[in-house]
Amino acid sequence: MEVDKVVCLPRLSRVAVCGGTHGNELSGVYLVRELLKEEKKAMEEEEEEEKPVSVVLVLSNPWAIQQCRRYVKTDLNRCFTHASLNGPLSDSAPYELIRSKELNTLLGPKGSPEAVDLVCDLHNTTANMGLCLIAYSDCDWICLHTFKHLQASTSNIPMRYIHFDVPKEESYSLDSVGKHGFAMEIGPQPHGVVRLQIPLFCLFRFYFSGTIIEGGFVDVFTMVKHIDYPRDSETHNIIAAIHPQLQDRDFCLLHPEDPLFQTFSGETLRYKGKEPLYPFFINECAYYEKGIALSLARKRRVMIPCKGTL
């Protein structure tokens, strides 16, 4: 496909901005609260300005937000597979599974023509990842143009586009409920702390002007695999930490035989992969329970066309 070829995309009319899917990731929580406050003020002042897009503002996991916890019973951001959303609810169903069905009703149903055009779900990570957009597609021009627009207007924060190559029926996160969607990860940021790092206030305006948006190239990091911490064969306790030479070096190429872990007795364990890959989510604190010390990705350059609107 030629870079200067114009691809006409449908005009987005309904966009959801979600925060607090994980209740202790506070940047999204406070941003959505601020936007809700502005929305309420505008309604009280009876502003009649016609808006080109309807923005749905969602605090995704109110119980977890109230307790400043990642979740109450189970990870809400793993509850949006087709199987979970369409399965029956038992009397003992965890709160997050109930909430996922409520959000699917509000923003979906997932996979239907009635679903919102775009879901932007805001997250924080303790890993040194800068600002990342995570999506299930490496050819969704709306997500890729969003990333390119942010990258051009946010020069003070390193940005990457991460592609989770997961079949659509197995996509599990809140952003998968919309026709298009992405999670926005910002780090490093401790959980339970808020920092002003999200450049969202003018994010969507460029979609609705009807002008041509230039194409170009985007580096896409496609997730290949996760690596767990070394563990004791009997107790399954962790016996090594991320090596100091790797810590905080997200998206720095990891070569075979590079230091990967350091045992608590001081031994260096090296990366035994067959190819250089890019590590990310290095030592993310929320992933200890998931058995993930870091993830690895391949990088490739994707050409995106100029964008017009219908």
PDB file of C-alpha atoms in Angstrom:
ATOM      1  CA  MET A   1       0.000   0.000   0.000  1.00  0.00           C
ATOM      2  CA  GLU A   2       1.328   3.471  -0.904  1.00  0.00           C
ATOM      3  CA  VAL A   3       1.845   5.907   1.954  1.00  0.00           C
ATOM      4  CA  ASP A   4       0.163   8.762   0.088  1.00  0.00           C
ATOM      5  CA  LYS A   5      -2.910   6.706  -0.803  1.00  0.00           C
ATOM      6  CA  VAL A   6      -5.953   8.061   1.072  1.00  0.00           C
ATOM      7  CA  VAL A   7      -8.059   5.557   3.004  1.00  0.00           C
ATOM      8  CA  CYS A   8     -11.508   6.828   3.978  1.00  0.00           C
ATOM      9  CA  LEU A   9     -12.499   5.774   7.464  1.00  0.00           C
ATOM     10  CA  PRO A  10     -15.930   6.080   9.046  1.00  0.00           C
ATOM     11  CA  ARG A  11     -16.363   9.171  11.206  1.00  0.00           C
ATOM     12  CA  LEU A  12     -16.312   8.235  14.868  1.00  0.00           C
ATOM     13  CA  SER A  13     -19.551   9.283  16.556  1.00  0.00           C
ATOM     14  CA  ARG A  14     -19.328   7.517  19.933  1.00  0.00           C
ATOM     15  CA  VAL A  15     -16.106   7.153  21.904  1.00  0.00           C
ATOM     16  CA  ALA A  16     -15.603   5.730  25.404  1.00  0.00           C
ATOM     17  CA  VAL A  17     -12.831   6.892  27.726  1.00  0.00           C
ATOM     18  CA  CYS A  18     -12.421   4.495  30.662  1.00  0.00           C
ATOM     19  CA  GLY A  19     -10.375   4.741  33.832  1.00  0.00           C
ATOM     20  CA  GLY A  20     -10.077   2.565  36.904  1.00  0.00           C
ATOM     21  CA  THR A  21     -10.373  -0.815  35.213  1.00  0.00           C
ATOM     22  CA  HIS A  22      -7.656  -1.524  37.745  1.00  0.00           C
ATOM     23  CA  GLY A  23      -8.670   0.438  40.809  1.00  0.00           C
ATOM     24  CA  ASN A  24      -5.168   1.396  41.959  1.00  0.00           C
ATOM     25  CA  GLU A  25      -4.036   2.813  38.585  1.00  0.00           C
ATOM     26  CA  LEU A  26      -4.974   6.383  39.328  1.00  0.00           C
ATOM     27  CA  SER A  27      -4.074   8.480  36.271  1.00  0.00           C
ATOM     28  CA  GLY A  28      -7.147   7.238  34.413  1.00  0.00           C
ATOM     29  CA  VAL A  29      -9.329   7.489  37.514  1.00  0.00           C
ATOM     30  CA  TYR A  30      -8.538  11.155  38.088  1.00  0.00           C
ATOM     31  CA  LEU A  31      -8.681  12.071  34.414  1.00  0.00           C
ATOM     32  CA  VAL A  32     -12.153  10.545  34.016  1.00  0.00           C
ATOM     33  CA  ARG A  33     -13.293  12.253  37.229  1.00  0.00           C
ATOM     34  CA  GLU A  34     -12.068  15.594  35.881  1.00  0.00           C
ATOM     35  CA  LEU A  35     -13.829  15.044  32.557  1.00  0.00           C
ATOM     36  CA  LEU A  36     -17.035  14.066  34.386  1.00  0.00           C
ATOM     37  CA  LYS A  37     -16.787  17.280  36.404  1.00  0.00           C
ATOM     38  CA  GLU A  38     -16.379  19.345  33.249  1.00  0.00           C
ATOM     39  CA  GLU A  39     -19.303  17.526  31.645  1.00  0.00           C
ATOM     40  CA  LYS A  40     -21.521  18.262  34.644  1.00  0.00           C
ATOM     41  CA  LYS A  41     -20.495  21.922  34.634  1.00  0.00           C
ATOM     42  CA  ALA A  42     -21.315  22.235  30.939  1.00  0.00           C
ATOM     43  CA  MET A  43     -24.745  20.693  31.507  1.00  0.00           C
ATOM     44  CA  GLU A  44     -25.472  23.050  34.417  1.00  0.00           C
ATOM     45  CA  GLU A  45     -24.503  26.039  32.303  1.00  0.00           C
ATOM     46  CA  GLU A  46     -26.732  24.662  29.516  1.00  0.00           C
ATOM     47  CA  GLU A  47     -24.082  25.010  26.874  1.00  0.00           C
ATOM     48  CA  GLU A  48     -25.653  24.338  23.491  1.00  0.00           C
ATOM     49  CA  GLU A  49     -22.473  23.825  21.508  1.00  0.00           C
ATOM     50  CA  GLU A  50     -22.952  20.901  19.160  1.00  0.00           C
ATOM     51  CA  LYS A  51     -20.243  18.319  19.602  1.00  0.00           C
ATOM     52  CA  PRO A  52     -19.085  16.162  16.693  1.00  0.00           C
ATOM     53  CA  VAL A  53     -18.665  13.134  18.926  1.00  0.00           C
ATOM     54  CA  SER A  54     -20.422  11.655  21.916  1.00  0.00           C
ATOM     55  CA  VAL A  55     -17.903  10.785  24.630  1.00  0.00           C
ATOM     56  CA  VAL A  56     -18.925   8.163  27.177  1.00  0.00           C
ATOM     57  CA  LEU A  57     -16.933   8.534  30.404  1.00  0.00           C
ATOM     58  CA  VAL A  58     -16.624   5.403  32.514  1.00  0.00           C
ATOM     59  CA  LEU A  59     -15.125   4.583  35.908  1.00  0.00           C
ATOM     60  CA  SER A  60     -14.829   0.906  35.127  1.00  0.00           C
ATOM     61  CA  ASN A  61     -14.373  -0.771  38.517  1.00  0.00           C
ATOM     62  CA  PRO A  62     -15.964   1.435  41.225  1.00  0.00           C
ATOM     63  CA  TRP A  63     -15.510  -1.047  44.078  1.00  0.00           C
ATOM     64  CA  ALA A  64     -11.801  -1.482  43.380  1.00  0.00           C
ATOM     65  CA  ILE A  65     -11.368   2.294  42.970  1.00  0.00           C
ATOM     66  CA  GLN A  66     -13.010   2.858  46.345  1.00  0.00           C
ATOM     67  CA  GLN A  67     -10.535   0.446  47.959  1.00  0.00           C
ATOM     68  CA  CYS A  68      -7.567   1.554  45.793  1.00  0.00           C
ATOM     69  CA  ARG A  69      -6.971  -2.076  44.814  1.00  0.00           C
ATOM     70  CA  ARG A  70      -6.259  -3.620  41.423  1.00  0.00           C
ATOM     71  CA  TYR A  71      -9.458  -5.652  41.733  1.00  0.00           C
ATOM     72  CA  VAL A  72     -11.858  -6.956  44.356  1.00  0.00           C
ATOM     73  CA  LYS A  73     -12.214 -10.639  43.423  1.00  0.00           C
ATOM     74  CA  THR A  74     -10.669 -11.170  39.996  1.00  0.00           C
ATOM     75  CA  ASP A  75      -8.960  -9.119  37.289  1.00  0.00           C
ATOM     76  CA  LEU A  76     -11.699  -7.178  35.479  1.00  0.00           C
ATOM     77  CA  ASN A  77      -9.444  -6.724  32.451  1.00  0.00           C
ATOM     78  CA  ARG A  78      -9.490 -10.481  31.801  1.00  0.00           C
ATOM     79  CA  CYS A  79     -13.296 -10.786  31.861  1.00  0.00           C
ATOM     80  CA  PHE A  80     -14.218  -9.628  28.344  1.00  0.00           C
ATOM     81  CA  THR A  81     -13.808 -12.772  26.250  1.00  0.00           C
ATOM     82  CA  HIS A  82     -16.877 -13.836  24.286  1.00  0.00           C
ATOM     83  CA  ALA A  83     -17.147 -16.881  26.538  1.00  0.00           C
ATOM     84  CA  SER A  84     -17.163 -14.795  29.735  1.00  0.00           C
ATOM     85  CA  LEU A  85     -19.571 -12.188  28.423  1.00  0.00           C
ATOM     86  CA  ASN A  86     -22.053 -14.700  27.010  1.00  0.00           C
ATOM     87  CA  GLY A  87     -21.886 -17.312  29.753  1.00  0.00           C
ATOM     88  CA  PRO A  88     -24.406 -17.620  32.600  1.00  0.00           C
ATOM     89  CA  LEU A  89     -23.829 -15.953  35.966  1.00  0.00           C
ATOM     90  CA  SER A  90     -23.980 -18.052  39.115  1.00  0.00           C
ATOM     91  CA  ASP A  91     -25.016 -16.735  42.518  1.00  0.00           C
ATOM     92  CA  SER A  92     -21.360 -16.839  43.563  1.00  0.00           C
ATOM     93  CA  ALA A  93     -20.028 -15.015  40.480  1.00  0.00           C
ATOM     94  CA  PRO A  94     -17.224 -12.546  41.343  1.00  0.00           C
ATOM     95  CA  TYR A  95     -18.044  -8.849  41.268  1.00  0.00           C
ATOM     96  CA  GLU A  96     -15.786  -8.188  38.275  1.00  0.00           C
ATOM     97  CA  LEU A  97     -17.545 -10.771  36.131  1.00  0.00           C
ATOM     98  CA  ILE A  98     -20.882  -9.107  36.916  1.00  0.00           C
ATOM     99  CA  ARG A  99     -19.368  -5.703  36.178  1.00  0.00           C
ATOM    100  CA  SER A 100     -17.952  -6.893  32.836  1.00  0.00           C
ATOM    101  CA  LYS A 101     -21.455  -7.764  31.660  1.00  0.00           C
ATOM    102  CA  GLU A 102     -22.704  -4.324  32.754  1.00  0.00           C
ATOM    103  CA  LEU A 103     -19.919  -2.634  30.804  1.00  0.00           C
ATOM    104  CA  ASN A 104     -20.625  -4.828  27.779  1.00  0.00           C
ATOM    105  CA  THR A 105     -24.240  -3.658  27.880  1.00  0.00           C
ATOM    106  CA  LEU A 106     -23.146  -0.016  28.200  1.00  0.00           C
ATOM    107  CA  LEU A 107     -20.427  -0.012  25.544  1.00  0.00           C
ATOM    108  CA  GLY A 108     -21.250  -3.029  23.379  1.00  0.00           C
ATOM    109  CA  PRO A 109     -22.437  -5.582  22.933  1.00  0.00           C
ATOM    110  CA  LYS A 110     -18.997  -6.741  21.879  1.00  0.00           C
ATOM    111  CA  GLY A 111     -18.850  -7.565  18.197  1.00  0.00           C
ATOM    112  CA  SER A 112     -22.185  -5.899  17.417  1.00  0.00           C
ATOM    113  CA  PRO A 113     -23.042  -2.890  15.213  1.00  0.00           C
ATOM    114  CA  GLU A 114     -24.322  -1.152  18.357  1.00  0.00           C
ATOM    115  CA  ALA A 115     -20.903  -1.143  20.062  1.00  0.00           C
ATOM    116  CA  VAL A 116     -19.148   2.191  20.571  1.00  0.00           C
ATOM    117  CA  ASP A 117     -16.803   3.191  17.774  1.00  0.00           C
ATOM    118  CA  LEU A 118     -13.708   3.400  19.956  1.00  0.00           C
ATOM    119  CA  VAL A 119     -12.748   2.408  23.518  1.00  0.00           C
ATOM    120  CA  CYS A 120      -9.722   4.058  25.126  1.00  0.00           C
ATOM    121  CA  ASP A 121      -8.893   2.333  28.430  1.00  0.00           C
ATOM    122  CA  LEU A 122      -6.341   4.107  30.629  1.00  0.00           C
ATOM    123  CA  HIS A 123      -3.771   2.188  32.661  1.00  0.00           C
ATOM    124  CA  ASN A 124      -0.539   2.667  34.608  1.00  0.00           C
ATOM    125  CA  THR A 125       2.432   0.338  34.853  1.00  0.00           C
ATOM    126  CA  THR A 126       5.334   0.194  37.286  1.00  0.00           C
ATOM    127  CA  ALA A 127       7.584  -0.749  34.346  1.00  0.00           C
ATOM    128  CA  ASN A 128       9.712   1.883  32.607  1.00  0.00           C
ATOM    129  CA  MET A 129       7.649   1.836  29.405  1.00  0.00           C
ATOM    130  CA  GLY A 130       6.888   5.492  28.748  1.00  0.00           C
ATOM    131  CA  LEU A 131       3.546   5.806  26.981  1.00  0.00           C
ATOM    132  CA  CYS A 132       2.303   2.748  25.100  1.00  0.00           C
ATOM    133  CA  LEU A 133      -0.805   2.003  23.095  1.00  0.00           C
ATOM    134  CA  ILE A 134      -1.719  -1.691  23.249  1.00  0.00           C
ATOM    135  CA  ALA A 135      -4.093  -3.081  20.633  1.00  0.00           C
ATOM    136  CA  TYR A 136      -5.143  -6.427  19.213  1.00  0.00           C
ATOM    137  CA  SER A 137      -4.526  -5.316  15.626  1.00  0.00           C
ATOM    138  CA  ASP A 138      -1.474  -4.131  13.718  1.00  0.00           C
ATOM    139  CA  CYS A 139      -3.604  -2.892  10.821  1.00  0.00           C
ATOM    140  CA  ASP A 140      -6.336  -0.897  12.556  1.00  0.00           C
ATOM    141  CA  TRP A 141      -5.792   2.490  10.944  1.00  0.00           C
ATOM    142  CA  ILE A 142      -7.805   4.296  13.622  1.00  0.00           C
ATOM    143  CA  CYS A 143      -5.579   2.974  16.435  1.00  0.00           C
ATOM    144  CA  LEU A 144      -2.409   3.475  14.409  1.00  0.00           C
ATOM    145  CA  HIS A 145      -3.324   7.053  13.445  1.00  0.00           C
ATOM    146  CA  THR A 146      -4.182   7.764  17.089  1.00  0.00           C
ATOM    147  CA  PHE A 147      -0.723   6.572  18.052  1.00  0.00           C
ATOM    148  CA  LYS A 148       0.975   8.561  15.277  1.00  0.00           C
ATOM    149  CA  HIS A 149      -0.922  11.721  16.258  1.00  0.00           C
ATOM    150  CA  LEU A 150       0.037  11.346  19.915  1.00  0.00           C
ATOM    151  CA  GLN A 151       3.635  10.572  19.013  1.00  0.00           C
ATOM    152  CA  ALA A 152       3.871  13.750  16.943  1.00  0.00           C
ATOM    153  CA  SER A 153       2.310  15.933  19.653  1.00  0.00           C
ATOM    154  CA  THR A 154       4.004  14.396  22.720  1.00  0.00           C
ATOM    155  CA  SER A 155       7.738  14.691  22.179  1.00  0.00           C
ATOM    156  CA  ASN A 156       8.674  14.633  25.878  1.00  0.00           C
ATOM    157  CA  ILE A 157       7.432  11.060  26.506  1.00  0.00           C
ATOM    158  CA  PRO A 158       8.784   7.999  24.643  1.00  0.00           C
ATOM    159  CA  MET A 159       5.944   6.198  22.862  1.00  0.00           C
ATOM    160  CA  ARG A 160       5.486   2.683  21.479  1.00  0.00           C
ATOM    161  CA  TYR A 161       2.706   0.728  19.821  1.00  0.00           C
ATOM    162  CA  ILE A 162       2.312  -2.813  21.188  1.00  0.00           C
ATOM    163  CA  HIS A 163       0.404  -5.465  19.274  1.00  0.00           C
ATOM    164  CA  PHE A 164      -1.079  -8.441  21.131  1.00  0.00           C
ATOM    165  CA  ASP A 165      -1.567 -11.036  18.406  1.00  0.00           C
ATOM    166  CA  VAL A 166      -4.635 -12.695  19.939  1.00  0.00           C
ATOM    167  CA  PRO A 167      -7.604 -14.105  17.965  1.00  0.00           C
ATOM    168  CA  LYS A 168     -10.587 -11.776  18.148  1.00  0.00           C
ATOM    169  CA  GLU A 169     -12.770 -14.317  19.951  1.00  0.00           C
ATOM    170  CA  GLU A 170     -10.075 -14.645  22.639  1.00  0.00           C
ATOM    171  CA  SER A 171      -9.510 -10.911  23.180  1.00  0.00           C
ATOM    172  CA  TYR A 172     -10.067 -10.409  26.877  1.00  0.00           C
ATOM    173  CA  SER A 173      -9.714  -6.745  27.837  1.00  0.00           C
ATOM    174  CA  LEU A 174     -12.210  -3.894  28.112  1.00  0.00           C
ATOM    175  CA  ASP A 175     -10.924  -2.105  25.008  1.00  0.00           C
ATOM    176  CA  SER A 176     -11.984  -5.132  22.900  1.00  0.00           C
ATOM    177  CA  VAL A 177     -15.670  -4.319  23.489  1.00  0.00           C
ATOM    178  CA  GLY A 178     -15.655  -1.413  20.997  1.00  0.00           C
ATOM    179  CA  LYS A 179     -15.468  -1.609  17.214  1.00  0.00           C
ATOM    180  CA  HIS A 180     -11.951  -0.261  17.694  1.00  0.00           C
ATOM    181  CA  GLY A 181     -10.015   0.014  20.911  1.00  0.00           C
ATOM    182  CA  PHE A 182      -6.733   0.273  22.700  1.00  0.00           C
ATOM    183  CA  ALA A 183      -5.328   0.363  26.189  1.00  0.00           C
ATOM    184  CA  MET A 184      -3.026   3.238  27.049  1.00  0.00           C
ATOM    185  CA  GLU A 185      -0.233   2.268  29.458  1.00  0.00           C
ATOM    186  CA  ILE A 186       1.879   4.933  31.161  1.00  0.00           C
ATOM    187  CA  GLY A 187       4.890   4.266  33.329  1.00  0.00           C
ATOM    188  CA  PRO A 188       6.845   4.041  35.403  1.00  0.00           C
ATOM    189  CA  GLN A 189       4.255   4.976  37.981  1.00  0.00           C
ATOM    190  CA  PRO A 190       3.681   3.370  41.380  1.00  0.00           C
ATOM    191  CA  HIS A 191       0.206   1.987  41.874  1.00  0.00           C
ATOM    192  CA  GLY A 192      -1.897   4.116  44.186  1.00  0.00           C
ATOM    193  CA  VAL A 193      -0.131   7.292  42.952  1.00  0.00           C
ATOM    194  CA  VAL A 194      -1.302   9.838  40.385  1.00  0.00           C
ATOM    195  CA  ARG A 195       0.985  11.666  37.970  1.00  0.00           C
ATOM    196  CA  LEU A 196      -0.010  14.053  35.180  1.00  0.00           C
ATOM    197  CA  GLN A 197       1.237  12.201  32.123  1.00  0.00           C
ATOM    198  CA  ILE A 198      -1.825  11.523  29.938  1.00  0.00           C
ATOM    199  CA  PRO A 199      -2.103  13.784  26.838  1.00  0.00           C
ATOM    200  CA  LEU A 200      -5.770  13.040  26.162  1.00  0.00           C
ATOM    201  CA  PHE A 201      -7.651  16.309  26.351  1.00  0.00           C
ATOM    202  CA  CYS A 202      -7.242  17.041  22.620  1.00  0.00           C
ATOM    203  CA  LEU A 203      -6.777  13.449  21.506  1.00  0.00           C
ATOM    204  CA  PHE A 204      -9.850  12.912  19.357  1.00  0.00           C
ATOM    205  CA  ARG A 205     -10.333  16.333  17.755  1.00  0.00           C
ATOM    206  CA  PHE A 206      -8.235  15.490  14.714  1.00  0.00           C
ATOM    207  CA  TYR A 207     -10.638  12.673  13.751  1.00  0.00           C
ATOM    208  CA  PHE A 208     -13.576  14.967  13.174  1.00  0.00           C
ATOM    209  CA  SER A 209     -12.162  17.830  11.139  1.00  0.00           C
ATOM    210  CA  GLY A 210     -12.760  16.097   7.804  1.00  0.00           C
ATOM    211  CA  THR A 211      -9.229  16.969   6.713  1.00  0.00           C
ATOM    212  CA  ILE A 212      -6.642  14.623   5.305  1.00  0.00           C
ATOM    213  CA  ILE A 213      -4.194  13.270   7.886  1.00  0.00           C
ATOM    214  CA  GLU A 214      -0.854  12.274   6.429  1.00  0.00           C
ATOM    215  CA  GLY A 215       0.304   8.692   6.472  1.00  0.00           C
ATOM    216  CA  GLY A 216       3.723   7.351   7.272  1.00  0.00           C
ATOM    217  CA  PHE A 217       5.374   4.582   9.228  1.00  0.00           C
ATOM    218  CA  VAL A 218       4.871   3.229  12.736  1.00  0.00           C
ATOM    219  CA  ASP A 219       7.135   0.822  14.599  1.00  0.00           C
ATOM    220  CA  VAL A 220       4.951  -1.983  15.953  1.00  0.00           C
ATOM    221  CA  PHE A 221       6.104  -4.273  18.762  1.00  0.00           C
ATOM    222  CA  THR A 222       4.301  -7.610  18.449  1.00  0.00           C
ATOM    223  CA  MET A 223       4.309  -9.640  21.647  1.00  0.00           C
ATOM    224  CA  VAL A 224       5.998 -13.037  21.186  1.00  0.00           C
ATOM    225  CA  LYS A 225       6.021 -14.575  24.661  1.00  0.00           C
ATOM    226  CA  HIS A 226       6.143 -14.043  28.418  1.00  0.00           C
ATOM    227  CA  ILE A 227       8.986 -15.134  30.675  1.00  0.00           C
ATOM    228  CA  ASP A 228       8.398 -16.130  34.293  1.00  0.00           C
ATOM    229  CA  TYR A 229      10.833 -15.710  37.156  1.00  0.00           C
ATOM    230  CA  PRO A 230      13.056 -18.693  37.972  1.00  0.00           C
ATOM    231  CA  ARG A 231      11.343 -20.695  40.691  1.00  0.00           C
ATOM    232  CA  ASP A 232      12.147 -23.390  43.219  1.00  0.00           C
ATOM    233  CA  SER A 233      11.022 -26.739  41.803  1.00  0.00           C
ATOM    234  CA  GLU A 234       9.365 -27.773  45.080  1.00  0.00           C
ATOM    235  CA  THR A 235       7.995 -24.572  46.637  1.00  0.00           C
ATOM    236  CA  HIS A 236       7.563 -22.607  43.371  1.00  0.00           C
ATOM    237  CA  ASN A 237       8.936 -19.555  45.183  1.00  0.00           C
ATOM    238  CA  ILE A 238      10.887 -17.032  43.118  1.00  0.00           C
ATOM    239  CA  ILE A 239      14.643 -17.613  43.403  1.00  0.00           C
ATOM    240  CA  ALA A 240      15.919 -14.732  41.222  1.00  0.00           C
ATOM    241  CA  ALA A 241      15.127 -11.123  40.371  1.00  0.00           C
ATOM    242  CA  ILE A 242      15.467  -9.130  37.156  1.00  0.00           C
ATOM    243  CA  HIS A 243      19.177  -8.591  36.543  1.00  0.00           C
ATOM    244  CA  PRO A 244      20.320  -5.020  37.393  1.00  0.00           C
ATOM    245  CA  GLN A 245      21.638  -4.590  33.839  1.00  0.00           C
ATOM    246  CA  LEU A 246      18.140  -5.287  32.476  1.00  0.00           C
ATOM    247  CA  GLN A 247      16.003  -3.485  35.053  1.00  0.00           C
ATOM    248  CA  ASP A 248      14.278  -0.360  33.620  1.00  0.00           C
ATOM    249  CA  ARG A 249      15.550  -1.110  30.082  1.00  0.00           C
ATOM    250  CA  ASP A 250      12.153  -1.723  28.507  1.00  0.00           C
ATOM    251  CA  PHE A 251      12.315  -1.793  24.679  1.00  0.00           C
ATOM    252  CA  CYS A 252      16.123  -2.088  24.696  1.00  0.00           C
ATOM    253  CA  LEU A 253      17.058  -5.058  22.509  1.00  0.00           C
ATOM    254  CA  LEU A 254      17.811  -8.215  24.514  1.00  0.00           C
ATOM    255  CA  HIS A 255      20.373 -10.472  22.814  1.00  0.00           C
ATOM    256  CA  PRO A 256      21.026 -14.166  23.464  1.00  0.00           C
ATOM    257  CA  GLU A 257      23.394 -14.586  26.438  1.00  0.00           C
ATOM    258  CA  ASP A 258      22.610 -11.107  27.807  1.00  0.00           C
ATOM    259  CA  PRO A 259      22.023 -11.042  31.592  1.00  0.00           C
ATOM    260  CA  LEU A 260      18.351 -11.767  32.343  1.00  0.00           C
ATOM    261  CA  PHE A 261      18.045 -12.666  36.041  1.00  0.00           C
ATOM    262  CA  GLN A 262      20.259 -12.619  39.099  1.00  0.00           C
ATOM    263  CA  THR A 263      19.670 -15.235  41.781  1.00  0.00           C
ATOM    264  CA  PHE A 264      19.499 -14.181  45.404  1.00  0.00           C
ATOM    265  CA  SER A 265      22.890 -15.871  45.869  1.00  0.00           C
ATOM    266  CA  GLY A 266      24.396 -13.639  43.143  1.00  0.00           C
ATOM    267  CA  GLU A 267      24.477 -15.958  40.109  1.00  0.00           C
ATOM    268  CA  THR A 268      23.725 -14.398  36.720  1.00  0.00           C
ATOM    269  CA  LEU A 269      21.198 -16.238  34.569  1.00  0.00           C
ATOM    270  CA  ARG A 270      21.369 -15.376  30.886  1.00  0.00           C
ATOM    271  CA  TYR A 271      18.786 -15.083  28.126  1.00  0.00           C
ATOM    272  CA  LYS A 272      18.739 -18.366  26.193  1.00  0.00           C
ATOM    273  CA  GLY A 273      16.500 -17.315  23.327  1.00  0.00           C
ATOM    274  CA  LYS A 274      17.514 -17.920  19.716  1.00  0.00           C
ATOM    275  CA  GLU A 275      16.912 -14.367  18.502  1.00  0.00           C
ATOM    276  CA  PRO A 276      17.200 -10.808  19.849  1.00  0.00           C
ATOM    277  CA  LEU A 277      13.851  -9.519  21.118  1.00  0.00           C
ATOM    278  CA  TYR A 278      12.544  -6.390  22.829  1.00  0.00           C
ATOM    279  CA  PRO A 279      11.588  -6.728  26.515  1.00  0.00           C
ATOM    280  CA  PHE A 280       8.708  -4.774  28.015  1.00  0.00           C
ATOM    281  CA  PHE A 281       6.609  -4.856  31.186  1.00  0.00           C
ATOM    282  CA  ILE A 282       9.927  -5.599  32.921  1.00  0.00           C
ATOM    283  CA  ASN A 283       9.268  -6.384  36.589  1.00  0.00           C
ATOM    284  CA  GLU A 284       5.677  -5.094  36.491  1.00  0.00           C
ATOM    285  CA  CYS A 285       4.496  -5.540  40.069  1.00  0.00           C
ATOM    286  CA  ALA A 286       0.943  -6.566  39.125  1.00  0.00           C
ATOM    287  CA  TYR A 287       2.240  -9.455  37.032  1.00  0.00           C
ATOM    288  CA  TYR A 288       3.946 -11.370  39.838  1.00  0.00           C
ATOM    289  CA  GLU A 289       0.635 -13.160  40.454  1.00  0.00           C
ATOM    290  CA  LYS A 290       0.389 -13.985  36.741  1.00  0.00           C
ATOM    291  CA  GLY A 291       3.855 -15.548  36.594  1.00  0.00           C
ATOM    292  CA  ILE A 292       5.269 -12.896  34.253  1.00  0.00           C
ATOM    293  CA  ALA A 293       8.670 -11.315  34.874  1.00  0.00           C
ATOM    294  CA  LEU A 294       8.731  -9.627  31.469  1.00  0.00           C
ATOM    295  CA  SER A 295       7.322  -9.924  27.974  1.00  0.00           C
ATOM    296  CA  LEU A 296       9.265 -10.099  24.715  1.00  0.00           C
ATOM    297  CA  ALA A 297       8.351  -8.626  21.334  1.00  0.00           C
ATOM    298  CA  ARG A 298       9.543  -8.428  17.747  1.00  0.00           C
ATOM    299  CA  LYS A 299       9.652  -5.007  16.109  1.00  0.00           C
ATOM    300  CA  ARG A 300       8.624  -4.274  12.563  1.00  0.00           C
ATOM    301  CA  ARG A 301       7.740  -1.138  10.658  1.00  0.00           C
ATOM    302  CA  VAL A 302       4.133  -0.777   9.473  1.00  0.00           C
ATOM    303  CA  MET A 303       3.133   1.614   6.727  1.00  0.00           C
ATOM    304  CA  ILE A 304      -0.125   3.462   7.345  1.00  0.00           C
ATOM    305  CA  PRO A 305      -2.023   5.349   4.622  1.00  0.00           C
ATOM    306  CA  CYS A 306      -3.225   8.919   4.636  1.00  0.00           C
ATOM    307  CA  LYS A 307      -6.557   9.174   6.437  1.00  0.00           C
ATOM    308  CA  GLY A 308      -9.723  10.843   5.266  1.00  0.00           C
ATOM    309  CA  THR A 309     -13.234  10.685   6.734  1.00  0.00           C
ATOM    310  CA  LEU A 310     -16.490   9.708   5.127  1.00  0.00           C
TER     311      LEU A 310
END
